[in-house]
Amino acid sequence: MKYAIQAPVAAGTTAEPGWIGEFAVHAEACGFESIAVVEHAVVASSYSSVYPYDASGRMGLADDCPIPDPLDLLAFLAGRTTRIGLATAVLVLPNHHPVVLAKRAATVDALSGGRLRLCVGTGWMREEIEACGADFASRGRRADESIDAMRALWADSAPQGATHQGEFFGFERAMSYPKPASPQGVPIHIGGHSVAAARRAGRRGDGLQPLGVVGDELRKLVDIMRTEAERSGRDPDRLELSLGHSAAKVTPDRAERLAALGADRLVLAVSPTADLAAAKDELSACAERLGISAS
């Protein structure tokens, strides 16, 4: 099992360089596999969209909570660390033009020595996606094409360059360098709770990170991902499953039960405290409880 830590954005400290830098350094020292950061390009005050992961329909962040750009934040953390993985969870794919996103992601990955993992989703806040210039209704098709376009740009297409012509994006003989550290490109995991997300993971992704899904519903999504992978001529056993849990509450027994469901990674949420010492203590206690080793 791999154990990732999700940066506590609700604490309002992930844009404070001293705080988040020390948090990441300590997470690395504790032996966590990766650190994951969230994205909202904008949050509309008094948004009317329904947040799907809470019965209230509202996300647990203040409208004015500082939410730094995820790739810029991960680039900063890459410079503070040496080996911990750098992940988005979740980057809102329709917010981005894939040509620009491919360059930004490849740059972070190359400069960090291949440590980047993208977990992407289609987003739930209509106001945010429309503010970024995308159509909310077609965001799923746009996300699929964005993944295809990025993979084309990351591939070794020399000397002619990459070509892609689709519904939303098009380029010919495009040379995009640097390439990611791996010839396979940056890993792309799909975040979400829907059947469409599971299908996308099976057809195009390197893994699935179901959000707010448990029990039979979780098993259904995993089965869909694996079935779609087989139909697409892909090996379902190569796809990772990342599940969420609380850093303060997870136990070895719970981790074993989630592993039995197929989990390869647990993304652990840290209590939203601005007290850096308390946050670091929670990381240390979690690592000790799970038997994680920095070596």
mmCIF file of C-alpha atoms in Angstrom:
data_model
loop_
_atom_site.group_PDB
_atom_site.id
_atom_site.type_symbol
_atom_site.label_atom_id
_atom_site.label_comp_id
_atom_site.label_asym_id
_atom_site.label_seq_id
_atom_site.Cartn_x
_atom_site.Cartn_y
_atom_site.Cartn_z
ATOM 1 C CA MET A 1 0.000 0.000 0.000
ATOM 2 C CA LYS A 2 1.154 3.507 -0.824
ATOM 3 C CA TYR A 3 0.233 6.332 1.528
ATOM 4 C CA ALA A 4 -0.255 9.859 0.218
ATOM 5 C CA ILE A 5 -1.004 12.991 2.218
ATOM 6 C CA GLN A 6 -3.466 15.621 1.031
ATOM 7 C CA ALA A 7 -2.371 19.135 1.908
ATOM 8 C CA PRO A 8 -4.933 20.690 4.302
ATOM 9 C CA VAL A 9 -6.240 23.481 2.073
ATOM 10 C CA ALA A 10 -9.106 24.241 4.470
ATOM 11 C CA ALA A 11 -6.552 25.442 7.022
ATOM 12 C CA GLY A 12 -5.888 28.420 4.746
ATOM 13 C CA THR A 13 -2.116 27.860 4.902
ATOM 14 C CA THR A 14 -1.235 26.125 1.626
ATOM 15 C CA ALA A 15 -0.299 29.487 0.075
ATOM 16 C CA GLU A 16 2.041 30.327 2.977
ATOM 17 C CA PRO A 17 5.504 29.266 1.756
ATOM 18 C CA GLY A 18 7.021 28.613 5.159
ATOM 19 C CA TRP A 19 4.046 26.581 6.377
ATOM 20 C CA ILE A 20 3.421 24.397 3.342
ATOM 21 C CA GLY A 21 7.130 23.979 2.659
ATOM 22 C CA GLU A 22 7.802 22.650 6.156
ATOM 23 C CA PHE A 23 4.683 20.481 5.965
ATOM 24 C CA ALA A 24 5.909 18.841 2.750
ATOM 25 C CA VAL A 25 9.442 18.373 4.077
ATOM 26 C CA HIS A 26 8.051 16.663 7.174
ATOM 27 C CA ALA A 27 5.713 14.459 5.114
ATOM 28 C CA GLU A 28 8.729 13.339 3.100
ATOM 29 C CA ALA A 29 10.746 12.692 6.254
ATOM 30 C CA CYS A 30 7.905 10.561 7.614
ATOM 31 C CA GLY A 31 8.038 8.378 4.500
ATOM 32 C CA PHE A 32 4.758 9.273 2.804
ATOM 33 C CA GLU A 33 4.692 8.343 -0.879
ATOM 34 C CA SER A 34 3.291 11.622 -2.193
ATOM 35 C CA ILE A 35 1.634 14.896 -1.315
ATOM 36 C CA ALA A 36 -1.571 15.866 -3.099
ATOM 37 C CA VAL A 37 -3.024 19.340 -3.642
ATOM 38 C CA VAL A 38 -6.456 20.514 -4.802
ATOM 39 C CA GLU A 39 -7.583 23.037 -7.397
ATOM 40 C CA HIS A 40 -10.192 25.725 -7.826
ATOM 41 C CA ALA A 41 -9.173 28.441 -10.276
ATOM 42 C CA VAL A 42 -11.979 30.593 -8.901
ATOM 43 C CA VAL A 43 -14.777 30.039 -6.428
ATOM 44 C CA ALA A 44 -17.954 31.940 -7.170
ATOM 45 C CA SER A 45 -19.339 33.591 -4.048
ATOM 46 C CA SER A 46 -22.842 32.256 -3.380
ATOM 47 C CA TYR A 47 -22.485 29.642 -6.109
ATOM 48 C CA SER A 48 -25.634 27.791 -7.131
ATOM 49 C CA SER A 49 -23.877 24.582 -8.233
ATOM 50 C CA VAL A 50 -24.346 21.572 -5.965
ATOM 51 C CA TYR A 51 -21.234 20.116 -4.349
ATOM 52 C CA PRO A 52 -21.734 16.341 -4.767
ATOM 53 C CA TYR A 53 -19.682 15.161 -1.779
ATOM 54 C CA ASP A 54 -21.692 16.647 1.087
ATOM 55 C CA ALA A 55 -25.408 16.466 1.868
ATOM 56 C CA SER A 56 -25.471 20.243 2.274
ATOM 57 C CA GLY A 57 -24.477 20.736 -1.355
ATOM 58 C CA ARG A 58 -21.686 23.055 -0.196
ATOM 59 C CA MET A 59 -17.970 22.280 -0.104
ATOM 60 C CA GLY A 60 -16.173 22.624 3.196
ATOM 61 C CA LEU A 61 -14.099 25.623 2.143
ATOM 62 C CA ALA A 62 -14.784 29.303 2.607
ATOM 63 C CA ASP A 63 -15.380 31.133 -0.658
ATOM 64 C CA ASP A 64 -12.260 33.222 0.023
ATOM 65 C CA CYS A 65 -10.025 30.347 1.154
ATOM 66 C CA PRO A 66 -6.551 30.653 -0.418
ATOM 67 C CA ILE A 67 -6.263 27.851 -2.995
ATOM 68 C CA PRO A 68 -2.939 28.164 -4.845
ATOM 69 C CA ASP A 69 -2.555 26.920 -8.397
ATOM 70 C CA PRO A 70 -1.734 23.225 -8.013
ATOM 71 C CA LEU A 71 1.119 22.961 -10.510
ATOM 72 C CA ASP A 72 2.770 26.132 -9.286
ATOM 73 C CA LEU A 73 2.467 24.873 -5.713
ATOM 74 C CA LEU A 74 3.895 21.467 -6.656
ATOM 75 C CA ALA A 75 6.789 23.138 -8.486
ATOM 76 C CA PHE A 76 7.542 25.060 -5.293
ATOM 77 C CA LEU A 77 7.352 21.877 -3.216
ATOM 78 C CA ALA A 78 9.588 20.063 -5.692
ATOM 79 C CA GLY A 79 12.282 22.578 -4.833
ATOM 80 C CA ARG A 80 11.861 21.960 -1.107
ATOM 81 C CA THR A 81 11.915 18.141 -1.316
ATOM 82 C CA THR A 82 13.914 15.420 -3.036
ATOM 83 C CA ARG A 83 11.879 12.217 -3.334
ATOM 84 C CA ILE A 84 8.223 12.587 -2.286
ATOM 85 C CA GLY A 85 5.710 12.293 -5.127
ATOM 86 C CA LEU A 86 3.834 15.396 -6.255
ATOM 87 C CA ALA A 87 0.163 14.962 -7.096
ATOM 88 C CA THR A 88 -2.970 16.886 -7.936
ATOM 89 C CA ALA A 89 -6.198 15.751 -6.319
ATOM 90 C CA VAL A 90 -8.122 16.926 -8.204
ATOM 91 C CA LEU A 91 -7.102 19.207 -11.082
ATOM 92 C CA VAL A 92 -10.207 20.499 -12.916
ATOM 93 C CA LEU A 93 -9.323 19.545 -16.469
ATOM 94 C CA PRO A 94 -11.852 21.756 -18.353
ATOM 95 C CA ASN A 95 -10.238 24.813 -16.750
ATOM 96 C CA HIS A 96 -7.104 24.262 -18.843
ATOM 97 C CA HIS A 97 -6.036 24.293 -22.472
ATOM 98 C CA PRO A 98 -4.285 20.926 -22.944
ATOM 99 C CA VAL A 99 -1.380 22.324 -24.977
ATOM 100 C CA VAL A 100 -0.436 24.700 -22.173
ATOM 101 C CA LEU A 101 -1.211 22.146 -19.467
ATOM 102 C CA ALA A 102 0.941 19.519 -21.178
ATOM 103 C CA LYS A 103 3.929 21.893 -21.167
ATOM 104 C CA ARG A 104 3.411 22.925 -17.540
ATOM 105 C CA ALA A 105 3.002 19.343 -16.316
ATOM 106 C CA ALA A 106 5.999 18.073 -18.307
ATOM 107 C CA THR A 107 8.127 20.903 -16.931
ATOM 108 C CA VAL A 108 7.267 20.106 -13.306
ATOM 109 C CA ASP A 109 7.795 16.407 -13.948
ATOM 110 C CA ALA A 110 11.158 16.892 -15.679
ATOM 111 C CA LEU A 111 12.500 19.307 -13.065
ATOM 112 C CA SER A 112 11.347 17.109 -10.171
ATOM 113 C CA GLY A 113 12.882 13.957 -11.602
ATOM 114 C CA GLY A 114 9.625 12.297 -12.635
ATOM 115 C CA ARG A 115 7.689 12.828 -9.421
ATOM 116 C CA LEU A 116 4.436 14.278 -10.828
ATOM 117 C CA ARG A 117 1.085 12.478 -10.855
ATOM 118 C CA LEU A 118 -1.981 14.180 -12.288
ATOM 119 C CA CYS A 119 -5.355 13.262 -10.839
ATOM 120 C CA VAL A 120 -7.898 15.077 -12.983
ATOM 121 C CA GLY A 121 -11.648 15.514 -13.002
ATOM 122 C CA THR A 122 -14.333 17.275 -14.983
ATOM 123 C CA GLY A 123 -15.405 19.576 -12.142
ATOM 124 C CA TRP A 124 -18.739 20.251 -10.499
ATOM 125 C CA MET A 125 -18.842 24.051 -10.180
ATOM 126 C CA ARG A 126 -20.461 25.413 -13.323
ATOM 127 C CA GLU A 127 -19.523 28.979 -12.416
ATOM 128 C CA GLU A 128 -15.822 28.119 -12.202
ATOM 129 C CA ILE A 129 -15.681 26.201 -15.467
ATOM 130 C CA GLU A 130 -17.568 28.863 -17.389
ATOM 131 C CA ALA A 131 -15.323 31.584 -15.937
ATOM 132 C CA CYS A 132 -12.366 29.644 -17.389
ATOM 133 C CA GLY A 133 -14.001 29.733 -20.819
ATOM 134 C CA ALA A 134 -15.333 26.174 -21.185
ATOM 135 C CA ASP A 135 -18.859 24.918 -21.754
ATOM 136 C CA PHE A 136 -20.116 23.047 -18.712
ATOM 137 C CA ALA A 137 -22.333 20.600 -20.617
ATOM 138 C CA SER A 138 -19.534 19.349 -22.876
ATOM 139 C CA ARG A 139 -16.825 19.222 -20.227
ATOM 140 C CA GLY A 140 -16.661 15.406 -20.293
ATOM 141 C CA ARG A 141 -15.879 15.229 -24.012
ATOM 142 C CA ARG A 142 -13.459 18.111 -23.598
ATOM 143 C CA ALA A 143 -11.687 16.246 -20.776
ATOM 144 C CA ASP A 144 -11.338 13.084 -22.872
ATOM 145 C CA GLU A 145 -9.847 15.032 -25.750
ATOM 146 C CA SER A 146 -7.547 16.960 -23.425
ATOM 147 C CA ILE A 147 -6.034 13.697 -22.175
ATOM 148 C CA ASP A 148 -5.503 12.496 -25.742
ATOM 149 C CA ALA A 149 -3.913 15.806 -26.763
ATOM 150 C CA MET A 150 -1.536 15.847 -23.793
ATOM 151 C CA ARG A 151 -0.442 12.270 -24.388
ATOM 152 C CA ALA A 152 0.260 13.141 -28.028
ATOM 153 C CA LEU A 153 2.432 16.086 -26.995
ATOM 154 C CA TRP A 154 4.318 14.030 -24.399
ATOM 155 C CA ALA A 155 5.082 11.188 -26.817
ATOM 156 C CA ASP A 156 8.293 10.991 -28.788
ATOM 157 C CA SER A 157 7.029 12.368 -32.106
ATOM 158 C CA ALA A 158 10.345 13.642 -33.495
ATOM 159 C CA PRO A 159 11.250 14.833 -36.015
ATOM 160 C CA GLN A 160 7.846 15.918 -37.303
ATOM 161 C CA GLY A 161 6.155 16.693 -33.983
ATOM 162 C CA ALA A 162 2.700 15.798 -32.698
ATOM 163 C CA THR A 163 -0.568 16.217 -34.585
ATOM 164 C CA HIS A 164 -4.059 16.205 -33.140
ATOM 165 C CA GLN A 165 -7.355 17.275 -34.679
ATOM 166 C CA GLY A 166 -10.449 16.996 -32.517
ATOM 167 C CA GLU A 167 -13.721 18.609 -31.570
ATOM 168 C CA PHE A 168 -12.169 21.199 -29.251
ATOM 169 C CA PHE A 169 -8.434 21.337 -29.992
ATOM 170 C CA GLY A 170 -6.179 21.018 -32.969
ATOM 171 C CA PHE A 171 -2.469 21.271 -33.766
ATOM 172 C CA GLU A 172 -0.081 19.959 -36.392
ATOM 173 C CA ARG A 173 3.615 19.078 -36.151
ATOM 174 C CA ALA A 174 3.769 20.542 -32.644
ATOM 175 C CA MET A 175 7.093 20.172 -30.845
ATOM 176 C CA SER A 176 6.627 20.289 -27.067
ATOM 177 C CA TYR A 177 9.765 20.009 -24.923
ATOM 178 C CA PRO A 178 10.879 19.123 -22.312
ATOM 179 C CA LYS A 179 9.239 15.731 -22.305
ATOM 180 C CA PRO A 180 8.186 14.108 -19.030
ATOM 181 C CA ALA A 181 10.808 11.970 -17.308
ATOM 182 C CA SER A 182 9.089 8.730 -18.319
ATOM 183 C CA PRO A 183 8.517 7.754 -21.961
ATOM 184 C CA GLN A 184 4.954 6.905 -20.920
ATOM 185 C CA GLY A 185 4.373 10.531 -19.942
ATOM 186 C CA VAL A 186 2.946 11.884 -16.710
ATOM 187 C CA PRO A 187 0.575 9.397 -15.028
ATOM 188 C CA ILE A 188 -3.037 10.558 -15.300
ATOM 189 C CA HIS A 189 -5.517 9.297 -12.729
ATOM 190 C CA ILE A 190 -9.209 10.086 -12.923
ATOM 191 C CA GLY A 191 -10.969 11.549 -9.906
ATOM 192 C CA GLY A 192 -14.718 11.505 -9.446
ATOM 193 C CA HIS A 193 -17.727 9.545 -8.307
ATOM 194 C CA SER A 194 -19.558 8.839 -11.546
ATOM 195 C CA VAL A 195 -19.815 5.971 -14.012
ATOM 196 C CA ALA A 196 -18.352 8.333 -16.622
ATOM 197 C CA ALA A 197 -15.252 8.833 -14.439
ATOM 198 C CA ALA A 198 -14.770 5.069 -14.089
ATOM 199 C CA ARG A 199 -15.137 4.607 -17.845
ATOM 200 C CA ARG A 200 -12.654 7.413 -18.498
ATOM 201 C CA ALA A 201 -10.165 5.773 -16.145
ATOM 202 C CA GLY A 202 -10.496 2.450 -17.936
ATOM 203 C CA ARG A 203 -10.238 3.897 -21.426
ATOM 204 C CA ARG A 204 -7.625 6.605 -20.915
ATOM 205 C CA GLY A 205 -6.334 6.766 -17.360
ATOM 206 C CA ASP A 206 -3.567 5.218 -15.327
ATOM 207 C CA GLY A 207 -5.821 4.881 -12.307
ATOM 208 C CA LEU A 208 -9.030 5.893 -10.556
ATOM 209 C CA GLN A 209 -9.508 7.955 -7.418
ATOM 210 C CA PRO A 210 -13.187 7.605 -6.462
ATOM 211 C CA LEU A 211 -14.455 10.479 -4.346
ATOM 212 C CA GLY A 212 -17.128 9.966 -1.699
ATOM 213 C CA VAL A 213 -17.880 6.407 -2.846
ATOM 214 C CA VAL A 214 -17.906 3.293 -0.641
ATOM 215 C CA GLY A 215 -19.244 -0.243 -0.520
ATOM 216 C CA ASP A 216 -21.131 -1.687 -3.458
ATOM 217 C CA GLU A 217 -20.993 1.601 -5.342
ATOM 218 C CA LEU A 218 -17.205 1.574 -5.109
ATOM 219 C CA ARG A 219 -17.028 -2.032 -6.301
ATOM 220 C CA LYS A 220 -19.275 -1.127 -9.243
ATOM 221 C CA LEU A 221 -16.999 1.695 -10.332
ATOM 222 C CA VAL A 222 -13.897 -0.482 -10.065
ATOM 223 C CA ASP A 223 -15.582 -3.182 -12.155
ATOM 224 C CA ILE A 224 -16.558 -0.598 -14.772
ATOM 225 C CA MET A 225 -12.997 0.711 -14.939
ATOM 226 C CA ARG A 226 -11.570 -2.766 -15.421
ATOM 227 C CA THR A 227 -14.193 -3.741 -18.009
ATOM 228 C CA GLU A 228 -13.615 -0.584 -20.039
ATOM 229 C CA ALA A 229 -9.863 -1.156 -19.925
ATOM 230 C CA GLU A 230 -10.268 -4.663 -21.333
ATOM 231 C CA ARG A 231 -12.623 -3.415 -24.055
ATOM 232 C CA SER A 232 -10.033 -0.805 -25.007
ATOM 233 C CA GLY A 233 -7.264 -3.382 -25.248
ATOM 234 C CA ARG A 234 -5.592 -2.178 -22.068
ATOM 235 C CA ASP A 235 -4.376 -4.209 -19.091
ATOM 236 C CA PRO A 236 -6.706 -3.505 -16.139
ATOM 237 C CA ASP A 237 -4.106 -4.821 -13.688
ATOM 238 C CA ARG A 238 -1.853 -1.880 -14.564
ATOM 239 C CA LEU A 239 -4.445 0.651 -13.361
ATOM 240 C CA GLU A 240 -4.120 1.925 -9.802
ATOM 241 C CA LEU A 241 -6.934 2.528 -7.344
ATOM 242 C CA SER A 242 -6.499 5.377 -4.842
ATOM 243 C CA LEU A 243 -8.987 5.720 -1.994
ATOM 244 C CA GLY A 244 -9.422 8.462 0.576
ATOM 245 C CA HIS A 245 -9.240 8.241 4.358
ATOM 246 C CA SER A 246 -8.409 10.366 7.389
ATOM 247 C CA ALA A 247 -4.810 10.600 8.562
ATOM 248 C CA ALA A 248 -6.023 10.836 12.150
ATOM 249 C CA LYS A 249 -8.292 7.778 11.950
ATOM 250 C CA VAL A 250 -6.714 5.329 9.545
ATOM 251 C CA THR A 251 -5.402 2.107 11.084
ATOM 252 C CA PRO A 252 -3.453 -0.857 9.682
ATOM 253 C CA ASP A 253 -6.617 -2.984 9.861
ATOM 254 C CA ARG A 254 -8.576 -0.412 7.891
ATOM 255 C CA ALA A 255 -5.792 -0.149 5.339
ATOM 256 C CA GLU A 256 -5.825 -3.936 4.928
ATOM 257 C CA ARG A 257 -9.584 -3.933 4.343
ATOM 258 C CA LEU A 258 -9.224 -1.242 1.685
ATOM 259 C CA ALA A 259 -6.377 -3.172 0.092
ATOM 260 C CA ALA A 260 -8.733 -6.148 -0.125
ATOM 261 C CA LEU A 261 -11.056 -3.930 -2.181
ATOM 262 C CA GLY A 262 -8.196 -3.344 -4.583
ATOM 263 C CA ALA A 263 -6.722 -0.121 -3.206
ATOM 264 C CA ASP A 264 -3.120 0.548 -4.191
ATOM 265 C CA ARG A 265 -2.900 3.918 -2.444
ATOM 266 C CA LEU A 266 -4.634 5.750 0.389
ATOM 267 C CA VAL A 267 -4.839 9.534 0.091
ATOM 268 C CA LEU A 268 -5.029 10.698 3.695
ATOM 269 C CA ALA A 269 -6.707 13.944 4.667
ATOM 270 C CA VAL A 270 -5.023 15.899 7.453
ATOM 271 C CA SER A 271 -7.021 17.807 10.068
ATOM 272 C CA PRO A 272 -7.465 21.419 8.876
ATOM 273 C CA THR A 273 -5.326 23.156 11.475
ATOM 274 C CA ALA A 274 -3.146 26.201 10.942
ATOM 275 C CA ASP A 275 -0.932 24.991 13.802
ATOM 276 C CA LEU A 276 2.076 23.621 11.915
ATOM 277 C CA ALA A 277 3.410 21.731 14.928
ATOM 278 C CA ALA A 278 0.055 19.997 15.388
ATOM 279 C CA ALA A 279 -0.115 19.108 11.693
ATOM 280 C CA LYS A 280 3.401 17.664 11.782
ATOM 281 C CA ASP A 281 2.573 15.687 14.921
ATOM 282 C CA GLU A 282 -0.456 14.216 13.142
ATOM 283 C CA LEU A 283 1.742 13.154 10.230
ATOM 284 C CA SER A 284 4.288 11.569 12.563
ATOM 285 C CA ALA A 285 1.630 9.694 14.525
ATOM 286 C CA CYS A 286 -0.021 8.451 11.342
ATOM 287 C CA ALA A 287 3.273 7.240 9.874
ATOM 288 C CA GLU A 288 4.159 5.442 13.109
ATOM 289 C CA ARG A 289 0.701 3.840 13.352
ATOM 290 C CA LEU A 290 0.918 2.550 9.770
ATOM 291 C CA GLY A 291 4.523 1.452 10.038
ATOM 292 C CA ILE A 292 5.689 3.780 7.264
ATOM 293 C CA SER A 293 9.445 4.109 6.948
ATOM 294 C CA ALA A 294 11.288 7.054 5.450
ATOM 295 C CA SER A 295 13.836 4.677 3.985
#
